[in-house]
Every structure is written in structure tokens, then in C-alpha cells.
mmCIF file of C-alpha atoms in Angstrom:
data_model
loop_
_atom_site.group_PDB
_atom_site.id
_atom_site.type_symbol
_atom_site.label_atom_id
_atom_site.label_comp_id
_atom_site.label_asym_id
_atom_site.label_seq_id
_atom_site.Cartn_x
_atom_site.Cartn_y
_atom_site.Cartn_z
ATOM 1 C CA MET A 1 -32.483 8.706 5.162
ATOM 2 C CA GLU A 2 -30.698 9.282 8.277
ATOM 3 C CA ILE A 3 -27.536 7.002 9.320
ATOM 4 C CA LEU A 4 -27.365 5.869 12.239
ATOM 5 C CA LYS A 5 -24.702 4.283 12.887
ATOM 6 C CA THR A 6 -21.329 3.697 10.424
ATOM 7 C CA HIS A 7 -18.878 -0.317 10.502
ATOM 8 C CA ALA A 8 -15.934 -1.166 8.495
ATOM 9 C CA VAL A 9 -16.908 -4.205 7.780
ATOM 10 C CA HIS A 10 -14.396 -7.123 5.695
ATOM 11 C CA GLY A 11 -13.682 -3.741 3.783
ATOM 12 C CA GLY A 12 -16.727 -2.901 3.106
ATOM 13 C CA THR A 13 -18.926 0.272 5.392
ATOM 14 C CA LEU A 14 -22.309 -1.270 6.945
ATOM 15 C CA ARG A 15 -25.185 1.533 7.462
ATOM 16 C CA TYR A 16 -27.795 1.511 10.106
ATOM 17 C CA LEU A 17 -30.356 3.503 8.591
ATOM 18 C CA LYS A 18 -33.413 5.309 9.010
ATOM 19 C CA HIS A 19 -36.293 6.903 7.090
ATOM 20 C CA ASP A 20 -39.555 8.512 7.192
ATOM 21 C CA SER A 21 -41.685 5.409 5.450
ATOM 22 C CA ALA A 22 -44.504 7.147 3.484
ATOM 23 C CA ALA A 23 -45.464 2.829 2.612
ATOM 24 C CA THR A 24 -46.331 2.099 6.562
ATOM 25 C CA GLY A 25 -46.549 5.827 7.912
ATOM 26 C CA THR A 26 -43.741 5.420 10.576
ATOM 27 C CA PRO A 27 -40.207 5.606 10.343
ATOM 28 C CA MET A 28 -39.425 2.820 9.337
ATOM 29 C CA THR A 29 -35.008 1.271 10.273
ATOM 30 C CA LEU A 30 -33.050 -1.010 8.276
ATOM 31 C CA SER A 31 -29.134 -2.167 7.616
ATOM 32 C CA VAL A 32 -27.253 -1.966 4.579
ATOM 33 C CA PHE A 33 -23.637 -2.852 3.583
ATOM 34 C CA VAL A 34 -22.175 -2.067 1.015
ATOM 35 C CA PRO A 35 -19.349 -4.590 -0.250
ATOM 36 C CA PRO A 36 -15.251 -2.598 -0.543
ATOM 37 C CA GLY A 37 -14.911 -1.418 -4.578
ATOM 38 C CA GLU A 38 -16.620 2.341 -6.323
ATOM 39 C CA GLY A 39 -19.157 -0.717 -7.564
ATOM 40 C CA PRO A 40 -21.848 -0.462 -8.594
ATOM 41 C CA PHE A 41 -23.265 -3.469 -6.930
ATOM 42 C CA PRO A 42 -25.901 -5.858 -7.026
ATOM 43 C CA VAL A 43 -28.413 -6.624 -4.029
ATOM 44 C CA LEU A 44 -29.684 -8.776 -2.017
ATOM 45 C CA ILE A 45 -32.302 -8.140 -0.266
ATOM 46 C CA TRP A 46 -32.699 -9.712 3.773
ATOM 47 C CA LEU A 47 -36.700 -10.673 5.571
ATOM 48 C CA SER A 48 -35.936 -10.891 8.762
ATOM 49 C CA GLY A 49 -38.889 -13.460 11.105
ATOM 50 C CA LEU A 50 -40.884 -13.014 13.737
ATOM 51 C CA THR A 51 -39.756 -10.600 16.620
ATOM 52 C CA CYS A 52 -37.119 -9.847 14.527
ATOM 53 C CA THR A 53 -35.495 -6.014 13.953
ATOM 54 C CA GLU A 54 -33.174 -5.168 10.863
ATOM 55 C CA ASP A 55 -30.190 -5.498 13.499
ATOM 56 C CA ASN A 56 -30.834 -9.620 14.072
ATOM 57 C CA PHE A 57 -29.449 -10.967 10.356
ATOM 58 C CA THR A 58 -26.846 -7.781 10.834
ATOM 59 C CA THR A 59 -25.394 -8.633 13.574
ATOM 60 C CA LYS A 60 -25.474 -12.646 13.734
ATOM 61 C CA ALA A 61 -26.031 -13.579 10.220
ATOM 62 C CA GLY A 62 -22.107 -13.900 9.517
ATOM 63 C CA ALA A 63 -23.063 -12.947 5.578
ATOM 64 C CA TYR A 64 -20.556 -9.886 5.049
ATOM 65 C CA ALA A 65 -17.440 -12.115 4.385
ATOM 66 C CA ALA A 66 -19.305 -14.101 1.612
ATOM 67 C CA ALA A 67 -20.736 -10.856 0.182
ATOM 68 C CA ALA A 68 -17.669 -8.291 0.149
ATOM 69 C CA GLU A 69 -16.054 -11.377 -1.899
ATOM 70 C CA HIS A 70 -19.368 -12.124 -4.128
ATOM 71 C CA GLY A 71 -19.508 -7.677 -4.152
ATOM 72 C CA VAL A 72 -23.483 -7.557 -3.179
ATOM 73 C CA ILE A 73 -24.923 -5.500 -1.577
ATOM 74 C CA ILE A 74 -26.968 -6.688 1.675
ATOM 75 C CA VAL A 75 -30.316 -4.890 2.828
ATOM 76 C CA ALA A 76 -32.018 -5.688 6.001
ATOM 77 C CA PRO A 77 -35.114 -3.743 6.865
ATOM 78 C CA ASP A 78 -37.276 -3.769 9.471
ATOM 79 C CA THR A 79 -39.501 -6.353 9.498
ATOM 80 C CA SER A 80 -42.438 -4.227 10.688
ATOM 81 C CA PRO A 81 -43.857 -1.144 11.574
ATOM 82 C CA ARG A 82 -43.121 0.805 14.786
ATOM 83 C CA GLY A 83 -44.588 3.175 17.008
ATOM 84 C CA GLU A 84 -46.403 5.146 18.794
ATOM 85 C CA GLY A 85 -49.994 4.949 17.949
ATOM 86 C CA VAL A 86 -49.366 1.816 15.282
ATOM 87 C CA ALA A 87 -51.306 -1.363 16.657
ATOM 88 C CA ASP A 88 -50.375 -3.831 18.278
ATOM 89 C CA ASP A 89 -50.731 -7.034 20.858
ATOM 90 C CA PRO A 90 -49.442 -9.000 23.528
ATOM 91 C CA ALA A 91 -48.147 -11.807 21.393
ATOM 92 C CA TYR A 92 -44.925 -12.214 19.764
ATOM 93 C CA ASP A 93 -46.576 -13.409 16.358
ATOM 94 C CA LEU A 94 -49.000 -10.783 15.705
ATOM 95 C CA GLY A 95 -48.246 -7.345 15.841
ATOM 96 C CA GLN A 96 -45.573 -5.136 15.232
ATOM 97 C CA GLY A 97 -42.427 -7.531 15.064
ATOM 98 C CA ALA A 98 -44.638 -9.532 13.006
ATOM 99 C CA GLY A 99 -45.712 -7.816 9.758
ATOM 100 C CA PHE A 100 -45.825 -10.984 7.439
ATOM 101 C CA TYR A 101 -44.958 -9.071 4.478
ATOM 102 C CA VAL A 102 -47.993 -8.182 3.328
ATOM 103 C CA ASP A 103 -50.573 -5.067 2.962
ATOM 104 C CA ALA A 104 -53.168 -5.823 5.486
ATOM 105 C CA THR A 105 -56.640 -4.355 4.521
ATOM 106 C CA ARG A 106 -58.349 -4.448 8.520
ATOM 107 C CA ALA A 107 -58.429 -2.578 10.848
ATOM 108 C CA PRO A 108 -56.745 -2.573 12.947
ATOM 109 C CA TRP A 109 -53.755 -2.856 10.670
ATOM 110 C CA ALA A 110 -54.233 -1.555 7.823
ATOM 111 C CA PRO A 111 -53.246 1.789 7.964
ATOM 112 C CA HIS A 112 -49.606 1.173 9.240
ATOM 113 C CA PHE A 113 -49.096 -2.522 8.151
ATOM 114 C CA ARG A 114 -48.055 -2.092 4.749
ATOM 115 C CA MET A 115 -45.188 -4.331 4.303
ATOM 116 C CA GLU A 116 -45.215 -6.134 0.582
ATOM 117 C CA THR A 117 -45.656 -2.311 -0.817
ATOM 118 C CA TYR A 118 -42.597 -1.676 1.679
ATOM 119 C CA VAL A 119 -40.932 -4.271 0.193
ATOM 120 C CA VAL A 120 -41.209 -3.716 -3.197
ATOM 121 C CA GLU A 121 -42.240 -0.640 -4.408
ATOM 122 C CA GLU A 122 -40.638 1.697 -1.446
ATOM 123 C CA LEU A 123 -36.982 -0.324 0.335
ATOM 124 C CA ILE A 124 -36.204 -1.014 -3.643
ATOM 125 C CA GLY A 125 -36.539 2.531 -4.430
ATOM 126 C CA LEU A 126 -34.936 4.267 -1.460
ATOM 127 C CA ILE A 127 -32.114 1.467 -2.261
ATOM 128 C CA GLU A 128 -32.258 2.718 -6.241
ATOM 129 C CA THR A 129 -31.281 6.414 -5.224
ATOM 130 C CA ASN A 130 -29.100 5.887 -3.006
ATOM 131 C CA PHE A 131 -26.682 3.976 -3.343
ATOM 132 C CA PRO A 132 -24.192 2.633 -6.604
ATOM 133 C CA THR A 133 -26.178 -0.859 -8.097
ATOM 134 C CA THR A 134 -26.575 -2.343 -10.760
ATOM 135 C CA GLY A 135 -30.602 -2.346 -10.880
ATOM 136 C CA ALA A 136 -29.746 -6.348 -10.644
ATOM 137 C CA ARG A 137 -31.723 -8.062 -7.339
ATOM 138 C CA SER A 138 -32.488 -10.868 -5.256
ATOM 139 C CA LEU A 139 -34.381 -11.996 -1.805
ATOM 140 C CA SER A 140 -34.114 -13.945 0.957
ATOM 141 C CA GLY A 141 -35.486 -14.553 4.475
ATOM 142 C CA HIS A 142 -35.890 -16.472 7.607
ATOM 143 C CA SER A 143 -38.709 -18.288 8.697
ATOM 144 C CA MET A 144 -41.486 -15.631 8.768
ATOM 145 C CA GLY A 145 -39.417 -13.824 6.309
ATOM 146 C CA GLY A 146 -38.771 -16.630 4.246
ATOM 147 C CA HIS A 147 -42.424 -16.620 4.002
ATOM 148 C CA GLY A 148 -41.927 -12.732 2.821
ATOM 149 C CA ALA A 149 -39.230 -14.061 0.280
ATOM 150 C CA LEU A 150 -40.371 -16.072 -1.301
ATOM 151 C CA THR A 151 -44.116 -14.685 -2.267
ATOM 152 C CA LEU A 152 -43.262 -11.491 -2.928
ATOM 153 C CA ALA A 153 -40.176 -12.966 -5.427
ATOM 154 C CA LEU A 154 -43.733 -15.247 -7.277
ATOM 155 C CA ARG A 155 -46.033 -12.493 -7.053
ATOM 156 C CA HIS A 156 -43.421 -9.944 -9.044
ATOM 157 C CA PRO A 157 -40.713 -11.590 -10.065
ATOM 158 C CA HIS A 158 -39.954 -9.144 -12.481
ATOM 159 C CA LEU A 159 -38.886 -6.819 -9.737
ATOM 160 C CA PHE A 160 -36.089 -10.262 -8.570
ATOM 161 C CA ARG A 161 -33.588 -13.006 -10.352
ATOM 162 C CA SER A 162 -33.399 -14.905 -7.695
ATOM 163 C CA VAL A 163 -34.811 -16.455 -4.507
ATOM 164 C CA SER A 164 -34.189 -18.210 -1.654
ATOM 165 C CA ALA A 165 -34.988 -19.502 2.114
ATOM 166 C CA PHE A 166 -34.043 -20.218 5.420
ATOM 167 C CA ALA A 167 -36.517 -22.369 7.236
ATOM 168 C CA PRO A 168 -39.301 -20.623 5.030
ATOM 169 C CA ILE A 169 -43.427 -21.043 6.642
ATOM 170 C CA SER A 170 -43.672 -22.246 3.296
ATOM 171 C CA SER A 171 -47.752 -22.683 3.340
ATOM 172 C CA PRO A 172 -49.131 -20.018 5.425
ATOM 173 C CA THR A 173 -53.004 -20.786 4.813
ATOM 174 C CA ARG A 174 -51.686 -24.877 6.398
ATOM 175 C CA CYS A 175 -50.142 -23.485 9.637
ATOM 176 C CA PRO A 176 -50.904 -21.469 13.076
ATOM 177 C CA TRP A 177 -48.854 -18.686 12.658
ATOM 178 C CA GLY A 178 -49.982 -17.807 9.038
ATOM 179 C CA GLU A 179 -54.162 -18.682 10.162
ATOM 180 C CA LYS A 180 -54.023 -16.341 12.834
ATOM 181 C CA ALA A 181 -51.900 -13.448 11.149
ATOM 182 C CA PHE A 182 -54.058 -13.525 8.057
ATOM 183 C CA THR A 183 -57.460 -13.720 9.598
ATOM 184 C CA ALA A 184 -56.229 -10.327 11.543
ATOM 185 C CA TYR A 185 -54.331 -8.972 8.565
ATOM 186 C CA LEU A 186 -56.730 -9.968 5.728
ATOM 187 C CA GLY A 187 -59.955 -10.730 6.964
ATOM 188 C CA PRO A 188 -61.614 -14.837 7.992
ATOM 189 C CA GLU A 189 -61.914 -15.796 3.513
ATOM 190 C CA ARG A 190 -59.635 -17.867 3.204
ATOM 191 C CA GLY A 191 -59.788 -17.595 -0.548
ATOM 192 C CA ALA A 192 -58.064 -14.000 -0.225
ATOM 193 C CA TRP A 193 -54.887 -15.806 2.063
ATOM 194 C CA ASN A 194 -53.742 -17.765 -1.218
ATOM 195 C CA ALA A 195 -52.393 -15.191 -2.975
ATOM 196 C CA HIS A 196 -49.986 -14.525 -0.100
ATOM 197 C CA ASP A 197 -48.612 -18.600 0.149
ATOM 198 C CA ALA A 198 -45.314 -20.275 -1.498
ATOM 199 C CA ALA A 199 -46.955 -23.329 -1.956
ATOM 200 C CA ARG A 200 -50.246 -22.265 -3.416
ATOM 201 C CA LEU A 201 -48.891 -19.881 -4.674
ATOM 202 C CA ILE A 202 -45.991 -22.076 -7.564
ATOM 203 C CA GLU A 203 -48.684 -24.913 -7.505
ATOM 204 C CA GLY A 204 -51.073 -22.290 -9.568
ATOM 205 C CA GLY A 205 -48.596 -20.661 -11.798
ATOM 206 C CA VAL A 206 -47.427 -17.804 -10.558
ATOM 207 C CA GLY A 207 -43.924 -16.912 -11.055
ATOM 208 C CA GLY A 208 -43.311 -20.504 -12.407
ATOM 209 C CA GLY A 209 -40.937 -20.660 -14.735
ATOM 210 C CA CYS A 210 -39.212 -16.853 -14.087
ATOM 211 C CA TYR A 211 -36.824 -19.049 -11.589
ATOM 212 C CA ASP A 212 -34.128 -22.026 -13.165
ATOM 213 C CA ASP A 213 -34.086 -22.873 -9.485
ATOM 214 C CA ILE A 214 -35.212 -22.165 -5.518
ATOM 215 C CA MET A 215 -32.877 -22.628 -2.494
ATOM 216 C CA ILE A 216 -33.990 -24.147 0.712
ATOM 217 C CA ASP A 217 -32.589 -24.936 3.712
ATOM 218 C CA GLN A 218 -34.452 -26.671 6.348
ATOM 219 C CA GLY A 219 -32.464 -27.849 9.258
ATOM 220 C CA ASP A 220 -34.236 -31.067 10.778
ATOM 221 C CA ALA A 221 -33.993 -30.621 14.574
ATOM 222 C CA ASP A 222 -35.954 -27.531 14.072
ATOM 223 C CA PRO A 223 -39.014 -28.027 17.046
ATOM 224 C CA PHE A 224 -41.406 -25.449 13.664
ATOM 225 C CA LEU A 225 -40.476 -27.998 10.961
ATOM 226 C CA THR A 226 -43.647 -30.424 11.689
ATOM 227 C CA GLU A 227 -46.132 -27.693 12.700
ATOM 228 C CA GLN A 228 -45.493 -24.509 10.879
ATOM 229 C CA LEU A 229 -42.789 -24.619 8.560
ATOM 230 C CA LYS A 230 -43.829 -27.885 5.688
ATOM 231 C CA PRO A 231 -41.216 -27.576 3.634
ATOM 232 C CA GLU A 232 -42.670 -30.956 1.998
ATOM 233 C CA LEU A 233 -45.670 -28.461 0.996
ATOM 234 C CA LEU A 234 -43.151 -26.419 -1.258
ATOM 235 C CA VAL A 235 -41.550 -29.766 -3.253
ATOM 236 C CA GLN A 236 -44.992 -31.265 -3.672
ATOM 237 C CA ALA A 237 -46.181 -27.799 -5.421
ATOM 238 C CA GLY A 238 -42.967 -27.593 -7.085
ATOM 239 C CA GLN A 239 -43.244 -31.129 -8.805
ATOM 240 C CA ALA A 240 -46.802 -30.383 -9.419
ATOM 241 C CA ALA A 241 -46.145 -27.228 -11.353
ATOM 242 C CA GLY A 242 -42.619 -28.021 -12.656
ATOM 243 C CA GLN A 243 -41.009 -24.938 -10.550
ATOM 244 C CA LYS A 244 -37.000 -27.144 -9.163
ATOM 245 C CA ILE A 245 -37.252 -26.177 -6.467
ATOM 246 C CA THR A 246 -33.686 -27.691 -4.456
ATOM 247 C CA LEU A 247 -34.920 -28.474 -0.451
ATOM 248 C CA ARG A 248 -31.680 -28.834 1.698
ATOM 249 C CA MET A 249 -32.408 -31.251 5.028
ATOM 250 C CA GLN A 250 -29.769 -30.004 7.394
ATOM 251 C CA PRO A 251 -28.988 -33.501 10.148
ATOM 252 C CA GLY A 252 -28.700 -31.635 13.589
ATOM 253 C CA TYR A 253 -29.778 -27.518 12.863
ATOM 254 C CA ASP A 254 -32.407 -25.856 14.914
ATOM 255 C CA HIS A 255 -34.206 -22.663 13.607
ATOM 256 C CA SER A 256 -31.987 -20.014 15.333
ATOM 257 C CA TYR A 257 -28.808 -17.882 13.391
ATOM 258 C CA PHE A 258 -26.428 -20.304 13.332
ATOM 259 C CA PHE A 259 -28.532 -22.609 11.649
ATOM 260 C CA MET A 260 -27.928 -19.610 9.434
ATOM 261 C CA ALA A 261 -24.662 -18.745 10.363
ATOM 262 C CA SER A 262 -23.252 -22.503 8.556
ATOM 263 C CA PHE A 263 -25.209 -21.681 4.931
ATOM 264 C CA ILE A 264 -25.703 -18.573 4.525
ATOM 265 C CA GLY A 265 -22.369 -18.383 1.979
ATOM 266 C CA ASP A 266 -24.285 -20.560 -0.175
ATOM 267 C CA HIS A 267 -26.702 -18.954 -0.901
ATOM 268 C CA LEU A 268 -24.467 -15.153 -1.520
ATOM 269 C CA ALA A 269 -23.309 -17.587 -3.865
ATOM 270 C CA PHE A 270 -26.399 -18.865 -5.353
ATOM 271 C CA HIS A 271 -27.704 -15.508 -5.419
ATOM 272 C CA ALA A 272 -23.955 -13.985 -7.126
ATOM 273 C CA ALA A 273 -24.651 -16.249 -9.769
ATOM 274 C CA ARG A 274 -28.036 -15.288 -11.424
ATOM 275 C CA LEU A 275 -27.432 -11.801 -10.406
ATOM 276 C CA LYS A 276 -24.428 -11.519 -11.874
ATOM 277 C CA GLY A 277 -25.096 -13.675 -15.054
#
């Protein structure tokens, strides 16, 4: 991997990196924070939301003090393939910056939009090869990335110790963002969508019993809460399937990184307890 930038932060090292991805067929960028010390360290993979790159979380979430305290590597990849020859759409909620962490099966998206494979196979392999890890890892994310964290953790429970999310798209088969993206990437047959819907996966028992708790933070002043995010569907699914879900409704908080910065320390502590347990 090519090192683009290096910064010292909270006693650790933050690197911006670039590599040629076999999964997407494009260059991909990411940031990796390694805490102080020799390691090895467990890993938290952070998945960002619509329109974001690897830089949004890296510069805005304020996560690295807690990561240094708990001794956790944080990996933040870009949200989609990008570049000349990569399919795109003028809308913010489809195409580049809106990969939805699925492997697209429909043209023109299928050749490059393979974000599930990228995260669970290629990215994990790169981090294991290039950084001092213990082999224990967890997932978290925001909005579209919260959807990605939940669905990838449920679909691949052998890879992750824990999962949490901020304001996730809880059931993309039942909201405009998800319906638009899944129609484009996966086709109009709605039955194929359920495998990438966290609430429906939990309802169906997928990944059930692998996680002692799933932690969700949601601001009650989030403008997308009612139409797009619908965390109550996650809670209902968890109750029906016997999966514990801790939904923390945070009064007055919106959808921004100010919200995440306010509670990211709680999420680092949640994951560290499980990554080292």
C-alpha cells in the first residue's frame, strides 16, 4: 500500500493509504490509526455514510483519543470505488460515494461496485498483512455505513467480535434510500434485497446469537429518522428473534459528525471490551 500522508495523533500514528483493489478494479483509499505501543492490537473497521470518503470520519469523529486509550486500530475505508470509467449518477445517493456495502449484480455497477467483497475479504487481508493485529476485529459505521456495519456483521459473524452503529439505515428495503440503491445495484426483484437488510436478517435469524448486544445511537432531532432510518424496525426484529439491541435515543442530536463525536468514546469502550474479552 502506498502511504499518502502520516500524522502523529494521541501518541499513535495515522496514515492515509492508497492501493489497487482486486475487488473493485480501481484504486481505493483509506485511513489507518495505530495506537501507541508495539501491539499487537485488535481492529475496529469504520464504514462511513452517503457522500463520504475516508476523510470524514478521520478528521471529524474525534475517535483517536479513545482508540489510543483502549489500544485499538481504527480502519476507515472509502465508501465506494471512484475514478474514470467507474459508473456514477448525478444524485448524491447513488453511484460514487454511495456504494451501500453490497456487491452489485446489475449493469453498469457490477464491474466495480463490489464493496462487500472489498471490506470482508480484501481490506481485512490487507490490514492483517500490513499492521500488528491480534486478529480480533469489530465493525461500526454511520447511516449508510451503519447499514453496512450491521449487515456485514450479521452476514459474516465469524469475522467480527462486535458491531455498533450511529443512525443506521436499519431496513433499506423499507426506505427511499435503500429502495433506490438496491433497485440499481441488485435489480427490481425485492426478494434479493432482504439479504442486505439488517432488520430482515435479524428477523430471519441470520447471525443470531453471535453478538451479546448490538449498540445503536440515534439522535431524536435527526431529519432522516422517520423516513429513512427507522431504528424501531431493528428493535422489533431483535425482540422477535431474541437478539439484544441497545437503542440509545439521544435528545437533541442530529445526523452530523457532532453527534458521532459526542458518543464515539462509548462505542470504542463497547468494542474494546469485546475485542479483548
